[in-house]
Amino acid sequence: MRSWNHRAAFQLRFSAAVTVLAGLSLACMSEVDGERATTGECPAGEVCSDATPGGLTFVGNAFYDDAVLRLGPVLVGGTFDVGLRTADGQPLPPFDYRVEDGSVLSVELGEGVFGPTNDEGAPFYPVESHVTLTGTGSGETYLRIVDAATGELYDRLLIEAYRVEDVRVVNVGEPERDHLLAGCSQMVGVRLLANDGTDELRAFDQSVRIRVDDGTVSDEPRFWDCFMYDVPEGRAEITFYVDAVGQTFERTMAVHTLEDEGLAACPVVRAD
């Protein structure tokens, strides 16, 4: 299988939706040109539609702290939404969606609003339509978007799927701390890890959720892998229950008091 470095030519553009939290740049979305849009040619073995001469751009969520532009990999049992638009900005013609190898991924038409939303519930990054991928087995396959009438290719994108190897919970707002602060609202991130046979890599399951026995956990609306947590007083550690790929993973983080850290007040997590 090809590594991310070998596929860098397909991972071209980073969306303008960028937020800074506590001095750390956090990417909301990535966009990647399809093979046809990248090369300007119809892929070998395909019959391409004249309706999208420039091919397609595929859009998806990014990791909160990773500047590498990619769509996927998807974890087996996990989900990943892929937005669709034409590379030249023209309306997207009627389309159908397929994956070449159903043992690696399944695909269905996406429901609801695509991607992160603003306070009014409108998407930060509008697309004309989207599909939802689910990992079904390790490997790689093409997501193919085709003409609904003729089956001719609009464009395609190679996406990988892997089984989960590890789950980690980290302090996002203050990455220099490997612990949480009692009595403070802290941003907690989830890193879902897989292995491509050579390297450890991050992977997606957008349905991931965190639960705790006490305190309050809420979604961070801009980032699929971040959650806000009100850390309770009087605890030496917190056990998080991470629900992902149809499994539950228990992960523990230590809790320090403000006095332990020489702080008079909770750090402020701000958007610049």
Tab-separated table of C-alpha atoms in Angstrom:
chain	number	residue	atom	x	y	z
A	1	MET	CA	0.000	0.000	0.000
A	2	ARG	CA	1.107	3.530	-0.676
A	3	SER	CA	2.088	5.740	2.239
A	4	TRP	CA	0.793	9.259	2.763
A	5	ASN	CA	4.098	10.616	1.441
A	6	HIS	CA	3.587	8.784	-1.831
A	7	ARG	CA	0.128	10.268	-2.158
A	8	ALA	CA	1.079	13.870	-1.369
A	9	ALA	CA	0.306	14.965	-4.918
A	10	PHE	CA	-3.362	14.208	-4.314
A	11	GLN	CA	-3.533	16.230	-1.091
A	12	LEU	CA	-3.377	19.741	-2.394
A	13	ARG	CA	-5.344	22.340	-0.608
A	14	PHE	CA	-6.178	23.328	2.922
A	15	SER	CA	-9.490	25.085	3.561
A	16	ALA	CA	-9.679	28.617	4.827
A	17	ALA	CA	-11.554	27.476	7.923
A	18	VAL	CA	-8.802	27.681	10.535
A	19	THR	CA	-9.185	28.448	14.229
A	20	VAL	CA	-6.462	29.246	16.748
A	21	LEU	CA	-6.953	27.964	20.277
A	22	ALA	CA	-4.397	28.866	22.934
A	23	GLY	CA	-1.831	29.590	20.218
A	24	LEU	CA	-2.320	26.250	18.416
A	25	SER	CA	-3.575	26.230	14.817
A	26	LEU	CA	-6.465	23.817	14.485
A	27	ALA	CA	-7.751	22.819	11.053
A	28	CYS	CA	-11.492	22.423	10.635
A	29	MET	CA	-11.602	20.887	7.166
A	30	SER	CA	-9.368	19.563	4.411
A	31	GLU	CA	-10.101	19.501	0.708
A	32	VAL	CA	-8.413	17.182	-1.764
A	33	ASP	CA	-8.696	17.157	-5.529
A	34	GLY	CA	-9.727	13.878	-7.096
A	35	GLU	CA	-7.443	11.983	-9.449
A	36	ARG	CA	-9.031	13.476	-12.567
A	37	ALA	CA	-8.907	17.022	-11.174
A	38	THR	CA	-5.269	16.540	-10.170
A	39	THR	CA	-3.928	15.121	-13.431
A	40	GLY	CA	-6.304	16.773	-15.893
A	41	GLU	CA	-6.797	13.374	-17.509
A	42	CYS	CA	-9.287	10.541	-17.339
A	43	PRO	CA	-7.822	7.742	-15.177
A	44	ALA	CA	-6.708	4.643	-17.062
A	45	GLY	CA	-9.483	2.118	-17.524
A	46	GLU	CA	-12.254	4.653	-16.864
A	47	VAL	CA	-14.773	6.343	-19.151
A	48	CYS	CA	-15.146	9.926	-17.950
A	49	SER	CA	-18.181	12.175	-18.189
A	50	ASP	CA	-18.045	15.448	-20.109
A	51	ALA	CA	-20.341	16.916	-17.437
A	52	THR	CA	-17.381	17.482	-15.064
A	53	PRO	CA	-14.398	18.216	-17.323
A	54	GLY	CA	-12.349	19.534	-14.413
A	55	GLY	CA	-13.149	16.637	-12.088
A	56	LEU	CA	-14.194	16.961	-8.458
A	57	THR	CA	-12.896	18.257	-5.163
A	58	PHE	CA	-13.542	16.057	-2.128
A	59	VAL	CA	-13.945	17.695	1.290
A	60	GLY	CA	-13.723	16.185	4.752
A	61	ASN	CA	-12.957	16.798	8.394
A	62	ALA	CA	-9.356	17.179	9.490
A	63	PHE	CA	-7.619	16.259	12.741
A	64	TYR	CA	-7.527	19.058	15.297
A	65	ASP	CA	-3.717	19.242	15.409
A	66	ASP	CA	-2.494	17.753	12.133
A	67	ALA	CA	-1.573	20.003	9.200
A	68	VAL	CA	-1.214	17.085	6.763
A	69	LEU	CA	-3.945	17.272	4.133
A	70	ARG	CA	-5.771	13.985	3.784
A	71	LEU	CA	-9.163	12.356	3.612
A	72	GLY	CA	-9.042	9.213	5.702
A	73	PRO	CA	-7.918	6.666	6.567
A	74	VAL	CA	-11.205	5.394	7.958
A	75	LEU	CA	-11.203	2.965	10.851
A	76	VAL	CA	-12.907	-0.378	10.365
A	77	GLY	CA	-16.277	0.126	12.039
A	78	GLY	CA	-15.866	3.903	11.860
A	79	THR	CA	-17.500	6.538	9.682
A	80	PHE	CA	-16.231	9.454	7.619
A	81	ASP	CA	-18.230	12.069	5.681
A	82	VAL	CA	-16.958	13.229	2.281
A	83	GLY	CA	-18.342	16.415	0.737
A	84	LEU	CA	-18.553	16.842	-3.030
A	85	ARG	CA	-18.201	19.806	-5.332
A	86	THR	CA	-16.904	20.365	-8.849
A	87	ALA	CA	-13.308	21.547	-9.112
A	88	ASP	CA	-14.329	24.417	-11.436
A	89	GLY	CA	-17.168	25.694	-9.227
A	90	GLN	CA	-19.980	24.657	-11.578
A	91	PRO	CA	-23.132	22.988	-10.180
A	92	LEU	CA	-22.696	19.316	-9.393
A	93	PRO	CA	-24.703	17.289	-11.944
A	94	PRO	CA	-26.916	14.382	-10.814
A	95	PHE	CA	-24.586	11.696	-9.485
A	96	ASP	CA	-24.326	8.203	-8.148
A	97	TYR	CA	-21.690	6.948	-5.673
A	98	ARG	CA	-19.778	3.688	-5.475
A	99	VAL	CA	-16.731	2.073	-3.923
A	100	GLU	CA	-14.714	-0.395	-5.944
A	101	ASP	CA	-14.152	-2.827	-3.076
A	102	GLY	CA	-17.029	-3.234	-0.657
A	103	SER	CA	-14.867	-5.368	1.627
A	104	VAL	CA	-12.885	-2.207	2.497
A	105	LEU	CA	-15.537	0.532	2.563
A	106	SER	CA	-19.277	0.917	2.216
A	107	VAL	CA	-20.893	4.170	1.088
A	108	GLU	CA	-24.296	5.794	1.392
A	109	LEU	CA	-25.722	9.222	0.733
A	110	GLY	CA	-25.004	11.538	3.641
A	111	GLU	CA	-27.772	12.930	5.829
A	112	GLY	CA	-28.122	16.227	7.642
A	113	VAL	CA	-25.721	19.165	7.580
A	114	PHE	CA	-22.201	18.476	6.360
A	115	GLY	CA	-19.268	19.342	8.615
A	116	PRO	CA	-18.972	21.760	11.537
A	117	THR	CA	-21.624	24.450	11.931
A	118	ASN	CA	-21.870	27.980	13.286
A	119	ASP	CA	-24.135	29.098	16.118
A	120	GLU	CA	-27.085	29.242	13.718
A	121	GLY	CA	-26.515	25.656	12.566
A	122	ALA	CA	-25.253	26.605	9.109
A	123	PRO	CA	-22.187	24.776	7.754
A	124	PHE	CA	-18.849	26.570	7.872
A	125	TYR	CA	-17.913	24.874	4.606
A	126	PRO	CA	-20.905	24.388	2.279
A	127	VAL	CA	-20.787	21.618	-0.319
A	128	GLU	CA	-23.402	20.560	-2.853
A	129	SER	CA	-23.826	17.060	-1.420
A	130	HIS	CA	-21.967	14.503	0.649
A	131	VAL	CA	-21.618	10.777	1.191
A	132	THR	CA	-20.813	8.782	4.316
A	133	LEU	CA	-18.144	6.087	4.243
A	134	THR	CA	-17.968	3.216	6.748
A	135	GLY	CA	-14.846	1.098	7.144
A	136	THR	CA	-15.579	-2.595	6.585
A	137	GLY	CA	-12.082	-4.089	6.354
A	138	SER	CA	-8.401	-3.209	6.052
A	139	GLY	CA	-7.185	-2.149	2.628
A	140	GLU	CA	-7.628	0.624	0.111
A	141	THR	CA	-10.225	1.311	-2.541
A	142	TYR	CA	-11.572	4.087	-4.726
A	143	LEU	CA	-14.575	6.194	-3.880
A	144	ARG	CA	-16.095	6.775	-7.332
A	145	ILE	CA	-18.583	9.539	-8.108
A	146	VAL	CA	-20.286	8.863	-11.429
A	147	ASP	CA	-22.957	10.184	-13.778
A	148	ALA	CA	-26.316	9.013	-12.454
A	149	ALA	CA	-27.583	8.224	-15.955
A	150	THR	CA	-24.558	6.812	-17.794
A	151	GLY	CA	-22.261	5.573	-15.015
A	152	GLU	CA	-19.387	7.569	-16.542
A	153	LEU	CA	-16.833	8.833	-14.046
A	154	TYR	CA	-16.966	12.346	-12.628
A	155	ASP	CA	-13.900	11.679	-10.457
A	156	ARG	CA	-12.466	9.227	-7.949
A	157	LEU	CA	-10.353	9.278	-4.778
A	158	LEU	CA	-8.297	6.513	-3.201
A	159	ILE	CA	-9.131	6.030	0.501
A	160	GLU	CA	-7.644	3.580	2.994
A	161	ALA	CA	-9.198	1.740	5.926
A	162	TYR	CA	-7.439	0.149	8.909
A	163	ARG	CA	-8.328	-1.486	12.189
A	164	VAL	CA	-7.940	0.533	15.367
A	165	GLU	CA	-4.703	-0.151	17.273
A	166	ASP	CA	-4.891	2.343	20.134
A	167	VAL	CA	-6.939	5.228	21.521
A	168	ARG	CA	-5.403	8.182	23.369
A	169	VAL	CA	-6.966	11.071	25.273
A	170	VAL	CA	-5.018	14.340	25.434
A	171	ASN	CA	-5.257	17.891	26.752
A	172	VAL	CA	-5.862	19.986	23.624
A	173	GLY	CA	-6.013	23.512	25.026
A	174	GLU	CA	-2.729	23.053	26.907
A	175	PRO	CA	-0.735	20.400	25.046
A	176	GLU	CA	2.269	20.896	27.325
A	177	ARG	CA	0.224	19.388	30.181
A	178	ASP	CA	-0.405	15.634	30.352
A	179	HIS	CA	-3.086	16.234	32.982
A	180	LEU	CA	-6.270	18.224	33.599
A	181	LEU	CA	-6.887	21.091	36.033
A	182	ALA	CA	-9.526	20.657	38.736
A	183	GLY	CA	-12.421	23.103	38.576
A	184	CYS	CA	-11.583	24.222	35.036
A	185	SER	CA	-13.236	23.744	31.674
A	186	GLN	CA	-10.694	21.870	29.554
A	187	MET	CA	-10.662	20.817	25.911
A	188	VAL	CA	-10.020	17.080	25.577
A	189	GLY	CA	-8.979	15.502	22.291
A	190	VAL	CA	-9.229	11.903	21.106
A	191	ARG	CA	-6.543	10.364	18.911
A	192	LEU	CA	-7.624	7.186	17.139
A	193	LEU	CA	-4.575	5.268	15.988
A	194	ALA	CA	-4.031	2.581	13.382
A	195	ASN	CA	-1.025	0.988	11.682
A	196	ASP	CA	-0.457	0.624	7.938
A	197	GLY	CA	2.010	-2.229	8.429
A	198	THR	CA	4.948	0.145	8.742
A	199	ASP	CA	3.925	3.302	10.584
A	200	GLU	CA	1.481	4.380	13.254
A	201	LEU	CA	-1.042	6.846	11.860
A	202	ARG	CA	-4.151	8.766	12.828
A	203	ALA	CA	-7.490	7.546	11.519
A	204	PHE	CA	-11.137	8.612	11.512
A	205	ASP	CA	-14.343	7.587	13.185
A	206	GLN	CA	-16.510	10.687	13.250
A	207	SER	CA	-19.029	8.972	15.513
A	208	VAL	CA	-16.521	8.959	18.405
A	209	ARG	CA	-17.882	10.131	21.747
A	210	ILE	CA	-16.519	10.530	25.301
A	211	ARG	CA	-18.322	9.709	28.538
A	212	VAL	CA	-17.296	10.210	32.184
A	213	ASP	CA	-18.780	9.184	35.518
A	214	ASP	CA	-19.052	12.779	36.717
A	215	GLY	CA	-18.495	16.247	35.310
A	216	THR	CA	-19.928	17.467	32.020
A	217	VAL	CA	-18.674	16.570	28.536
A	218	SER	CA	-20.010	18.458	25.514
A	219	ASP	CA	-19.153	18.443	21.818
A	220	GLU	CA	-16.837	21.115	20.448
A	221	PRO	CA	-18.832	22.111	17.337
A	222	ARG	CA	-15.850	22.901	15.113
A	223	PHE	CA	-13.897	19.700	15.611
A	224	TRP	CA	-15.136	16.116	15.461
A	225	ASP	CA	-12.325	14.838	17.724
A	226	CYS	CA	-12.481	17.462	20.511
A	227	PHE	CA	-14.762	17.750	23.525
A	228	MET	CA	-15.161	20.301	26.317
A	229	TYR	CA	-15.010	18.879	29.825
A	230	ASP	CA	-15.818	20.537	33.139
A	231	VAL	CA	-13.250	18.926	35.431
A	232	PRO	CA	-14.660	18.246	38.911
A	233	GLU	CA	-12.875	19.125	42.136
A	234	GLY	CA	-11.513	16.533	44.537
A	235	ARG	CA	-10.396	13.924	41.998
A	236	ALA	CA	-6.854	12.624	41.498
A	237	GLU	CA	-7.700	11.218	38.069
A	238	ILE	CA	-10.538	10.947	35.583
A	239	THR	CA	-11.512	7.835	33.635
A	240	PHE	CA	-12.850	8.575	30.165
A	241	TYR	CA	-14.953	6.072	28.287
A	242	VAL	CA	-14.290	6.541	24.589
A	243	ASP	CA	-16.948	5.044	22.323
A	244	ALA	CA	-15.519	4.412	18.854
A	245	VAL	CA	-15.786	1.769	16.087
A	246	GLY	CA	-18.480	-0.015	18.068
A	247	GLN	CA	-16.195	-0.509	21.071
A	248	THR	CA	-15.572	1.251	24.390
A	249	PHE	CA	-12.033	2.144	25.468
A	250	GLU	CA	-11.176	3.249	29.017
A	251	ARG	CA	-8.481	5.897	29.291
A	252	THR	CA	-7.325	7.749	32.420
A	253	MET	CA	-5.879	11.247	32.860
A	254	ALA	CA	-4.444	12.698	36.055
A	255	VAL	CA	-6.012	15.780	37.669
A	256	HIS	CA	-3.929	18.515	39.324
A	257	THR	CA	-5.180	21.419	41.401
A	258	LEU	CA	-4.466	25.035	40.471
A	259	GLU	CA	-2.324	25.235	43.603
A	260	ASP	CA	-0.294	22.238	42.410
A	261	GLU	CA	0.491	24.159	39.224
A	262	GLY	CA	1.090	27.529	40.895
A	263	LEU	CA	-1.953	29.065	39.173
A	264	ALA	CA	-4.396	31.593	40.621
A	265	ALA	CA	-7.111	30.940	38.037
A	266	CYS	CA	-8.023	28.566	35.246
A	267	PRO	CA	-6.255	29.172	31.930
A	268	VAL	CA	-8.437	30.849	29.327
A	269	VAL	CA	-8.914	28.928	26.102
A	270	ARG	CA	-9.586	31.550	23.470
A	271	ALA	CA	-10.285	31.752	19.755
A	272	ASP	CA	-8.063	34.380	18.130
